[in-house]
Short mmCIF file of C-alpha atoms in Angstrom, two decimals:
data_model
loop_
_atom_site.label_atom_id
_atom_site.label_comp_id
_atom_site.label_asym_id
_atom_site.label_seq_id
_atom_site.Cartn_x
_atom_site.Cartn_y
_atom_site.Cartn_z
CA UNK A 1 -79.03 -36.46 -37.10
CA UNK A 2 -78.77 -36.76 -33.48
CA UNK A 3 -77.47 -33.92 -31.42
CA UNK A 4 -75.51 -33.83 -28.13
CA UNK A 5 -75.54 -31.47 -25.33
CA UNK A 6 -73.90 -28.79 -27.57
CA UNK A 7 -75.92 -26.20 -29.52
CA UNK A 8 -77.46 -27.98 -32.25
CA UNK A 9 -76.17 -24.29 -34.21
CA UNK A 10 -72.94 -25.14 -33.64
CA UNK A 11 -72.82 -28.73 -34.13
CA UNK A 12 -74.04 -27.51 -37.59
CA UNK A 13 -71.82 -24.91 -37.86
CA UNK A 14 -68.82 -27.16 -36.60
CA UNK A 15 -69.50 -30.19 -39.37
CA UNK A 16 -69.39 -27.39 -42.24
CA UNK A 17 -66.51 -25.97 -40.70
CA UNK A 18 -64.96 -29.34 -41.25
CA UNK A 19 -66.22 -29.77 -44.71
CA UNK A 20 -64.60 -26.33 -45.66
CA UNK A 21 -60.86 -27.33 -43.79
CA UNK A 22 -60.71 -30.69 -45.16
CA UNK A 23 -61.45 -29.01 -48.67
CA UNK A 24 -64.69 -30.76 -49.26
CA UNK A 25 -65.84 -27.09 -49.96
CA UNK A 26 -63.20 -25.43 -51.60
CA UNK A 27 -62.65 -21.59 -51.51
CA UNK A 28 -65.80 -19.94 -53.76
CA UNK A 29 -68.09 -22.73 -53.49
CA UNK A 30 -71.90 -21.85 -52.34
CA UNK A 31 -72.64 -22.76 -48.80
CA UNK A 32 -75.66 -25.08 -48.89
CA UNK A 33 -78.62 -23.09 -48.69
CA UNK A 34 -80.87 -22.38 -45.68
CA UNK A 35 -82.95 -24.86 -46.64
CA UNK A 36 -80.71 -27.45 -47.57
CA UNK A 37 -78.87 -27.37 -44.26
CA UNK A 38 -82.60 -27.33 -42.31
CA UNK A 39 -83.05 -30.76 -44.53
CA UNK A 40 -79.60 -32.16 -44.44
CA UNK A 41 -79.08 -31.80 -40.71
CA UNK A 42 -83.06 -32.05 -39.44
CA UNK A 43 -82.88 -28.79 -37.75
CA UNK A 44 -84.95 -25.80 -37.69
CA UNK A 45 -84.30 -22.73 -40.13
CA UNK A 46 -83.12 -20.51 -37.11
CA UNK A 47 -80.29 -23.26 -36.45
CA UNK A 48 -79.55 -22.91 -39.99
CA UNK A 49 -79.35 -19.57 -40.08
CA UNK A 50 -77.46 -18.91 -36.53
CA UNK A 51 -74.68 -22.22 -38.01
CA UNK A 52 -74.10 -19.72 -41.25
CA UNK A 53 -73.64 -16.28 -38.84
CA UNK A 54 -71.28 -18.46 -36.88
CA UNK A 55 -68.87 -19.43 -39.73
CA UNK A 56 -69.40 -15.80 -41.33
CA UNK A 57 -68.07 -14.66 -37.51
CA UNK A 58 -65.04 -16.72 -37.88
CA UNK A 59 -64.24 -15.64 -41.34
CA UNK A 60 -64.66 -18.14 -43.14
CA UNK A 61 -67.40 -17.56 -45.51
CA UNK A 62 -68.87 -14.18 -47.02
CA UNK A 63 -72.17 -13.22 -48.17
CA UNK A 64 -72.42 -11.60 -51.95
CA UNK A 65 -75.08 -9.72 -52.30
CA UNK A 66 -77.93 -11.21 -54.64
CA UNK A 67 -76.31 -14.11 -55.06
CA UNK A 68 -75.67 -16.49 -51.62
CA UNK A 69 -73.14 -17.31 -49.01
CA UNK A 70 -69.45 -18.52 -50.37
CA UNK A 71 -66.73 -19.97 -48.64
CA UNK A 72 -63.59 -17.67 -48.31
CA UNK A 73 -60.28 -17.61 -49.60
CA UNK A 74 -58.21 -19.06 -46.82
CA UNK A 75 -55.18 -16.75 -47.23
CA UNK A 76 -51.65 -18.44 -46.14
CA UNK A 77 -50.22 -16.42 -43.09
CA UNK A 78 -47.11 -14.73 -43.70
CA UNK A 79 -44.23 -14.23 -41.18
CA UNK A 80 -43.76 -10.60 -39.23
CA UNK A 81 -40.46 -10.01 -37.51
CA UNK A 82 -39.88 -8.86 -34.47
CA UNK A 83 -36.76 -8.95 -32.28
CA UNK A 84 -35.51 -7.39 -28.34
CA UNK A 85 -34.69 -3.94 -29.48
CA UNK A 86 -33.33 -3.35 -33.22
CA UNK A 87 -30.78 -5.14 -35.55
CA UNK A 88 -27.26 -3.89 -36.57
CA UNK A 89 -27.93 -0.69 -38.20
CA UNK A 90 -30.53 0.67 -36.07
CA UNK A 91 -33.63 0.51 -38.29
CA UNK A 92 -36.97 -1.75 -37.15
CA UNK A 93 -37.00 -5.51 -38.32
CA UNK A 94 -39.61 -4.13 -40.78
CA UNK A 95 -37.38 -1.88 -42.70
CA UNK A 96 -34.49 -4.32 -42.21
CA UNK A 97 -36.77 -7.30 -43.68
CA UNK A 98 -37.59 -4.46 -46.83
CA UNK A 99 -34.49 -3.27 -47.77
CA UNK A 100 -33.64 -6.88 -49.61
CA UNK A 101 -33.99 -6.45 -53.13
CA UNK A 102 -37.25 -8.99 -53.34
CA UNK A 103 -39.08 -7.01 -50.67
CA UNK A 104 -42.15 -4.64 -51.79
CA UNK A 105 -43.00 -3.22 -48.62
CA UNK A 106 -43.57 0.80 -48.14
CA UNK A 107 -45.17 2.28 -45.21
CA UNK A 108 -46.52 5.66 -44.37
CA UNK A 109 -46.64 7.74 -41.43
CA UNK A 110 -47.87 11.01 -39.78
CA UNK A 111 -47.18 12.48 -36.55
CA UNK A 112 -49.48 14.93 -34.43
CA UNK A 113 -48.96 16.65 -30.85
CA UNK A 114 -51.97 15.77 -28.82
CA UNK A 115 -52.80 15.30 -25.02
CA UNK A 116 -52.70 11.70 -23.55
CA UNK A 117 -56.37 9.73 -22.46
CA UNK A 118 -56.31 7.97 -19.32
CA UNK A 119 -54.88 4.96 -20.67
CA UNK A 120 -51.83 6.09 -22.34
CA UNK A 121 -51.19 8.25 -19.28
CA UNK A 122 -50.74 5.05 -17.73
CA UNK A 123 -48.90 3.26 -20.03
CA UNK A 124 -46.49 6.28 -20.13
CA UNK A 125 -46.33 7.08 -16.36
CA UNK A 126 -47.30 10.42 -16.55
CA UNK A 127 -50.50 12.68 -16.15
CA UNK A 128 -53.89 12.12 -18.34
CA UNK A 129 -54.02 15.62 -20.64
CA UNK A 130 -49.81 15.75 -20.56
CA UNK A 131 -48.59 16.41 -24.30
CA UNK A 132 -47.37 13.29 -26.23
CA UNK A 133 -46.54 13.29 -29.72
CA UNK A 134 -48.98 10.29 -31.51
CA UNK A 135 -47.89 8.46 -34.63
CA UNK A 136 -49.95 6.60 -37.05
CA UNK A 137 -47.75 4.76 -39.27
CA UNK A 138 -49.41 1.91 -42.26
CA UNK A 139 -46.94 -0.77 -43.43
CA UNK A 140 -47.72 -2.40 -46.56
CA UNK A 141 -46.71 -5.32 -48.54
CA UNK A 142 -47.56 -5.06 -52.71
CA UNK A 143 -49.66 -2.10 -51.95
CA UNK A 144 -51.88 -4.12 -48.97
CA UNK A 145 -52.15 -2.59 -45.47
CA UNK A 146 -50.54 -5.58 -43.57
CA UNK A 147 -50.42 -3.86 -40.18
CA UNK A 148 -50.98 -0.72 -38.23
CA UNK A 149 -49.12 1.31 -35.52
CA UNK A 150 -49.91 3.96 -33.09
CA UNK A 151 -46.80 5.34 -30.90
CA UNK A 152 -47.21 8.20 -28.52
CA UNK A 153 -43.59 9.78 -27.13
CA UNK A 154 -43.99 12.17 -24.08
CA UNK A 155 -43.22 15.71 -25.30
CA UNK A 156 -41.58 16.62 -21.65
CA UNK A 157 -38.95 13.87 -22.85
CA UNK A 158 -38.58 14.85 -26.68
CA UNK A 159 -40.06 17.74 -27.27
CA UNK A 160 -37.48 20.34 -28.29
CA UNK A 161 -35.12 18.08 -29.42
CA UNK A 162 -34.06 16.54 -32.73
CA UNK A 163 -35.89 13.74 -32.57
CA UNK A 164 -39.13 15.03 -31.35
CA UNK A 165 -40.99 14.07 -34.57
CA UNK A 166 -40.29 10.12 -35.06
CA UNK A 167 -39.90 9.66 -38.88
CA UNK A 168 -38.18 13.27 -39.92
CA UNK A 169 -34.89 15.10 -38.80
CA UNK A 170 -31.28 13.29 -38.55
CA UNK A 171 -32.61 9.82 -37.05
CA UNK A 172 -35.90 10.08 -38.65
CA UNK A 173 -37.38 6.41 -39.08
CA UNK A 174 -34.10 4.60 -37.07
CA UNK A 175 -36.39 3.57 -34.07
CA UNK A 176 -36.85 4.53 -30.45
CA UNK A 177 -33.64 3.01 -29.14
CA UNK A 178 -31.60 5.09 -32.07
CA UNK A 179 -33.36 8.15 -31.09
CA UNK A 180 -33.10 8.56 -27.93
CA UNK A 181 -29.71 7.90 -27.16
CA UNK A 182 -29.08 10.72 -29.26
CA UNK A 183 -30.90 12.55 -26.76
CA UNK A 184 -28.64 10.49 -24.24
CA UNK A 185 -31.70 8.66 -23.23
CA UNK A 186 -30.61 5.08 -22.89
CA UNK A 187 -33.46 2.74 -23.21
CA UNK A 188 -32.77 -0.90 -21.55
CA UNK A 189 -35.82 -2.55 -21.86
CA UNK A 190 -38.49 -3.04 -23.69
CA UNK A 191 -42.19 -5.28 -23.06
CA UNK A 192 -44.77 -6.29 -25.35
CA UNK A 193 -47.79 -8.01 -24.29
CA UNK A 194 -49.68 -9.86 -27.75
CA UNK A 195 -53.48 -9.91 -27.19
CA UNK A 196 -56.20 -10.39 -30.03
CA UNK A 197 -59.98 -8.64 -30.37
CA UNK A 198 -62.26 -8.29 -32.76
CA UNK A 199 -60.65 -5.07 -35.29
CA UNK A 200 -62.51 -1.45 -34.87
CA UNK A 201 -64.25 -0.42 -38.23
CA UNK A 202 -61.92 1.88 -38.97
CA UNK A 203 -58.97 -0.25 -38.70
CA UNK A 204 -60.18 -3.17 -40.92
CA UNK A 205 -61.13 -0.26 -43.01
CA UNK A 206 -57.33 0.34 -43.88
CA UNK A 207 -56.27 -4.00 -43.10
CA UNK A 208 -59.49 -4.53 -45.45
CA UNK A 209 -61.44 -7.33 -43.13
CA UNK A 210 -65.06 -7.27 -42.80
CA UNK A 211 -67.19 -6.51 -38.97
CA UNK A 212 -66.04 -9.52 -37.25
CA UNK A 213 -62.22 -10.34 -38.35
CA UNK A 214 -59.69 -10.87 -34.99
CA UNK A 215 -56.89 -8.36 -35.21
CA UNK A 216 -53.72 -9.16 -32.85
CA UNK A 217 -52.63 -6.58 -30.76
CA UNK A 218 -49.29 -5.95 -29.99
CA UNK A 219 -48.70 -3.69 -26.94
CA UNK A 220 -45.20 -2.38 -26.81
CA UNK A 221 -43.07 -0.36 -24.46
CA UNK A 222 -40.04 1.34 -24.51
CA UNK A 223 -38.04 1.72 -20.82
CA UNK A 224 -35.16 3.45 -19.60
CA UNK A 225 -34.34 3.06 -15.88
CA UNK A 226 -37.40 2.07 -15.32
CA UNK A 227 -39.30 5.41 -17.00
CA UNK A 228 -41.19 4.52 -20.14
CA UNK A 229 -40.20 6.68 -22.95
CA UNK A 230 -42.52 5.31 -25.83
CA UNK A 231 -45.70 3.21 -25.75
CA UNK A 232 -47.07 1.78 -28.78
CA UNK A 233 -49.87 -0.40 -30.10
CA UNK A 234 -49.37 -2.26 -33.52
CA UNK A 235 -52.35 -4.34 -35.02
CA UNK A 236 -52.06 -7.23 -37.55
CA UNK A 237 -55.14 -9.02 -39.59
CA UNK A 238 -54.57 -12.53 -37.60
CA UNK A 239 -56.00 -14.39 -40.28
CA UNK A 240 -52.86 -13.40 -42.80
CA UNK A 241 -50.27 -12.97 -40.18
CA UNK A 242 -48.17 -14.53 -37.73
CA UNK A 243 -46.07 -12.94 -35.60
CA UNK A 244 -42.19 -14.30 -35.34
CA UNK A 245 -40.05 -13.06 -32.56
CA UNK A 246 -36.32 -13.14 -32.41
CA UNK A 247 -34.57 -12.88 -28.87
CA UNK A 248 -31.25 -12.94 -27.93
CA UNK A 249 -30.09 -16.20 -25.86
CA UNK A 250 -27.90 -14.64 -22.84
#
């Protein structure tokens, strides 16, 4: 076989890719061999061996120990809602999309006072080492982490109040527009910014991906007049999700 300018590794890598989309290598089948790909494509065993780490990279095969190199289930991604701020009733499109009688989604969620990193200082306008209130929240579908969250809340705007702890009191779990207009906090905006990495170990940990797997990363913030009054990041597997927003047409 005669190669082009491109990596011969990834010329290698991008005909088996091929073979495994078009289904010529359905889910569970072997990947050829080291040395069957050195003979099939007349390259050397380190191009063989760099073409399997690149299609292991993109998730689509998965090494069993003792026994070889298989292609991957290629899961079908599922829809996530999101909308501007929340739907009639107050609760997130999440809990809105559970509450139909097919749905089998639960979620969990825990909320600790802490001080606020550089970063989130930022994101919330105030000063790095200020109090926020962080919560970790895990949706899942059937029992399967489908997505994580991390909100922090400035305690200088909530703390004191009813709704300083997000999912307990009177509005517990009806959202950060809900909430703080109890508080007569009146948010009016609201930005998220979708970005994708490679997921931290201990979040495909809980989303159960392998080193490697792309995460998206939703970064979302609450405003009112201008002052953020919630920041939050929420991370979906982006090989079994896609994100679906829903925005009012003015």
């Amino acid at each position: 076989m005669t190669f082009g300018e491109q990596p011969a590794y990834l010329r290698v890598a991008g005909d088996l890719r091929k073979k495994i989309v078009d289904g010529l290598l359905p889910p569970h089948t072997r990947l050829p061999s080291q040395a069957r790909i050195r003979e099939e494509y007349g390259v050397s065993d380190t191009v063989a061996l760099e073409a399997r780490k690149v299609l292991m990279a993109e998730g689509l095969v998965e090494g069993r120990s003792g026994s070889g190199t298989y292609v991957r289930e290629r899961p079908v991604p599922r829809r996530i809602a999101r909308s501007g701020f929340r739907p009639a009733g107050g609760a997130t499109p999440f809990r809105q999309e559970q509450a139909a009688a097919e749905a089998r989604g639960t979620w969990e969620s825990s909320s600790v006072r802490t001080e606020a990193g550089g970063a989130i200082a930022e994101r919330l306008g105030i000063k790095p080492g200020d109090r926020v209130m962080r919560t970790k929240y895990v949706f899942r579908d059937a029992g399967e982490a489908m997505m994580l969250s991390t909100s922090w809340e400035p305690l200088t705007l909530t703390g004191r109040t009813p709704v300083m702890l997000p999912e307990e009191g009177p509005l517990g779990g009806m959202g950060v527009v809900e909430r703080m207009r109890a508080i007569d906090v009146i948010v009016d905006n609201v930005t998220e910014e979708v970005g994708a990495r490679p997921g931290l170990a201990e979040e495909l940990l809980v989303l159960g991906g392998v080193p490697g797997h792309v995460v998206m990363v939703v970064r979302r913030t609450f405003y009112a007049s201008g002052r953020p009054v919630e920041t939050a990041d929420v991370v979906i597997p982006a090989d079994r999700y896609r994100v679906a927003y829903h925005l009012p047409v003015k």
